mmCIF file of C-alpha atoms in Angstrom:
data_model
loop_
_atom_site.group_PDB
_atom_site.id
_atom_site.type_symbol
_atom_site.label_atom_id
_atom_site.label_comp_id
_atom_site.label_asym_id
_atom_site.label_seq_id
_atom_site.Cartn_x
_atom_site.Cartn_y
_atom_site.Cartn_z
ATOM 1 C CA MET A 1027 97.800 102.831 89.565
ATOM 2 C CA ALA A 1028 98.605 104.265 92.978
ATOM 3 C CA LYS A 1029 100.614 107.446 93.346
ATOM 4 C CA THR A 1030 104.332 106.770 93.395
ATOM 5 C CA SER A 1031 104.659 108.846 96.557
ATOM 6 C CA MET A 1032 102.331 106.441 98.391
ATOM 7 C CA ILE A 1033 104.246 103.401 97.150
ATOM 8 C CA ASN A 1034 107.539 105.021 98.190
ATOM 9 C CA ARG A 1035 106.099 105.850 101.608
ATOM 10 C CA GLU A 1036 105.165 102.206 102.137
ATOM 11 C CA SER A 1037 108.614 100.998 101.115
ATOM 12 C CA LYS A 1038 110.151 103.510 103.536
ATOM 13 C CA ARG A 1039 107.920 102.176 106.314
ATOM 14 C CA LEU A 1040 109.041 98.615 105.532
ATOM 15 C CA ARG A 1041 112.687 99.644 105.850
ATOM 16 C CA ILE A 1042 112.031 101.414 109.170
ATOM 17 C CA VAL A 1043 110.126 98.413 110.581
ATOM 18 C CA LYS A 1044 113.011 96.080 109.693
ATOM 19 C CA LYS A 1045 115.564 98.501 111.140
ATOM 20 C CA TYR A 1046 113.882 98.788 114.539
ATOM 21 C CA ALA A 1047 112.446 95.261 114.853
ATOM 22 C CA THR A 1048 115.079 93.916 117.253
ATOM 23 C CA ARG A 1049 114.968 97.011 119.456
ATOM 24 C CA ARG A 1050 111.185 96.838 119.685
ATOM 25 C CA THR A 1051 111.193 93.164 120.658
ATOM 26 C CA GLU A 1052 113.870 93.705 123.312
ATOM 27 C CA LEU A 1053 111.967 96.610 124.870
ATOM 28 C CA LYS A 1054 108.683 94.699 124.768
ATOM 29 C CA GLN A 1055 110.319 91.772 126.560
ATOM 30 C CA ILE A 1056 111.602 94.111 129.270
ATOM 31 C CA LEU A 1057 108.151 95.643 129.672
ATOM 32 C CA ALA A 1058 106.398 92.269 129.795
ATOM 33 C CA SER A 1059 108.818 90.580 132.183
ATOM 34 C CA PRO A 1060 107.598 90.379 135.789
ATOM 35 C CA ALA A 1061 111.205 90.382 137.041
ATOM 36 C CA THR A 1062 111.960 93.950 135.932
ATOM 37 C CA THR A 1063 111.866 96.721 138.492
ATOM 38 C CA GLU A 1064 109.658 99.762 138.138
ATOM 39 C CA GLU A 1065 112.638 102.011 137.314
ATOM 40 C CA GLN A 1066 113.773 99.670 134.540
ATOM 41 C CA ARG A 1067 110.230 99.495 133.234
ATOM 42 C CA GLN A 1068 109.921 103.288 133.114
ATOM 43 C CA ALA A 1069 113.257 103.620 131.332
ATOM 44 C CA ALA A 1070 112.241 100.970 128.801
ATOM 45 C CA ARG A 1071 108.885 102.682 128.286
ATOM 46 C CA ARG A 1072 110.619 106.014 127.588
ATOM 47 C CA ARG A 1073 112.983 104.355 125.093
ATOM 48 C CA PHE A 1074 110.046 102.547 123.484
ATOM 49 C CA GLN A 1075 108.098 105.776 123.098
ATOM 50 C CA SER A 1076 111.118 107.513 121.576
ATOM 51 C CA LEU A 1077 111.170 105.048 118.663
ATOM 52 C CA PRO A 1078 109.733 106.379 115.388
ATOM 53 C CA ARG A 1079 106.023 105.925 114.890
ATOM 54 C CA ASP A 1080 106.580 104.129 111.586
ATOM 55 C CA ALA A 1081 108.653 101.465 113.373
ATOM 56 C CA SER A 1082 105.417 99.752 114.346
ATOM 57 C CA PRO A 1083 104.512 96.921 111.947
ATOM 58 C CA CYS A 1084 100.794 97.696 112.171
ATOM 59 C CA ARG A 1085 101.375 100.886 110.151
ATOM 60 C CA ILE A 1086 102.305 98.883 107.040
ATOM 61 C CA ARG A 1087 99.582 98.809 104.420
ATOM 62 C CA GLN A 1088 99.249 95.788 102.142
ATOM 63 C CA ARG A 1089 99.351 96.847 98.489
ATOM 64 C CA CYS A 1090 99.111 95.190 95.087
ATOM 65 C CA GLN A 1091 102.563 94.248 93.751
ATOM 66 C CA ILE A 1092 101.733 95.510 90.261
ATOM 67 C CA THR A 1093 99.575 98.603 90.706
ATOM 68 C CA GLY A 1094 100.064 99.547 94.358
ATOM 69 C CA ARG A 1095 96.302 99.533 94.961
ATOM 70 C CA PRO A 1096 95.555 99.380 98.725
ATOM 71 C CA HIS A 1097 91.961 98.115 98.618
ATOM 72 C CA GLY A 1098 90.764 94.791 97.272
ATOM 73 C CA PHE A 1099 94.079 93.131 98.141
ATOM 74 C CA TYR A 1100 94.383 89.329 98.255
ATOM 75 C CA ARG A 1101 97.186 88.303 100.622
ATOM 76 C CA LYS A 1102 97.522 84.808 99.211
ATOM 77 C CA PHE A 1103 98.461 86.159 95.783
ATOM 78 C CA GLY A 1104 99.896 89.590 96.642
ATOM 79 C CA LEU A 1105 97.674 91.210 94.036
ATOM 80 C CA GLY A 1106 94.697 93.520 93.919
ATOM 81 C CA ARG A 1107 91.353 92.162 92.744
ATOM 82 C CA ASN A 1108 91.664 93.635 89.239
ATOM 83 C CA LYS A 1109 95.114 92.245 88.509
ATOM 84 C CA LEU A 1110 94.210 88.935 90.148
ATOM 85 C CA ARG A 1111 91.273 88.563 87.774
ATOM 86 C CA GLU A 1112 93.432 89.416 84.762
ATOM 87 C CA ALA A 1113 96.119 86.938 85.808
ATOM 88 C CA ALA A 1114 93.525 84.218 86.407
ATOM 89 C CA MET A 1115 91.918 84.777 82.999
ATOM 90 C CA GLN A 1116 95.307 84.519 81.288
ATOM 91 C CA GLY A 1117 96.082 81.319 83.190
ATOM 92 C CA PHE A 1118 99.051 82.642 85.174
ATOM 93 C CA ILE A 1119 97.676 81.372 88.489
ATOM 94 C CA PRO A 1120 97.385 77.578 88.506
ATOM 95 C CA GLY A 1121 94.174 76.184 89.954
ATOM 96 C CA LEU A 1122 92.328 79.495 89.915
ATOM 97 C CA VAL A 1123 89.392 79.652 87.524
ATOM 98 C CA LYS A 1124 86.556 82.095 87.037
ATOM 99 C CA ALA A 1125 83.340 80.930 88.670
ATOM 100 C CA SER A 1126 80.433 80.025 86.435
ATOM 101 C CA TRP A 1127 77.139 78.414 87.363
#
């Protein structure tokens, strides 16, 4: 089980990313547009840099929904490897069986 402080930090980052998503996209469009002047581009760059660091979606860490474990995470199921194996053995995930050969 992950520390609750780490899980809370990730949930806080998710809220911040959602809060600033529209602002980030608008500023990125201004910066990428060839029609903007250099003064507008510099102003947009300053506003972009003044956004919080956690507003970037790449700072979000994928974690297991049950335990909060950051490593061994399967995106398709939203679970860590340990809980995925337990759920598969109990038959909670249709179509997923333990390999045997």
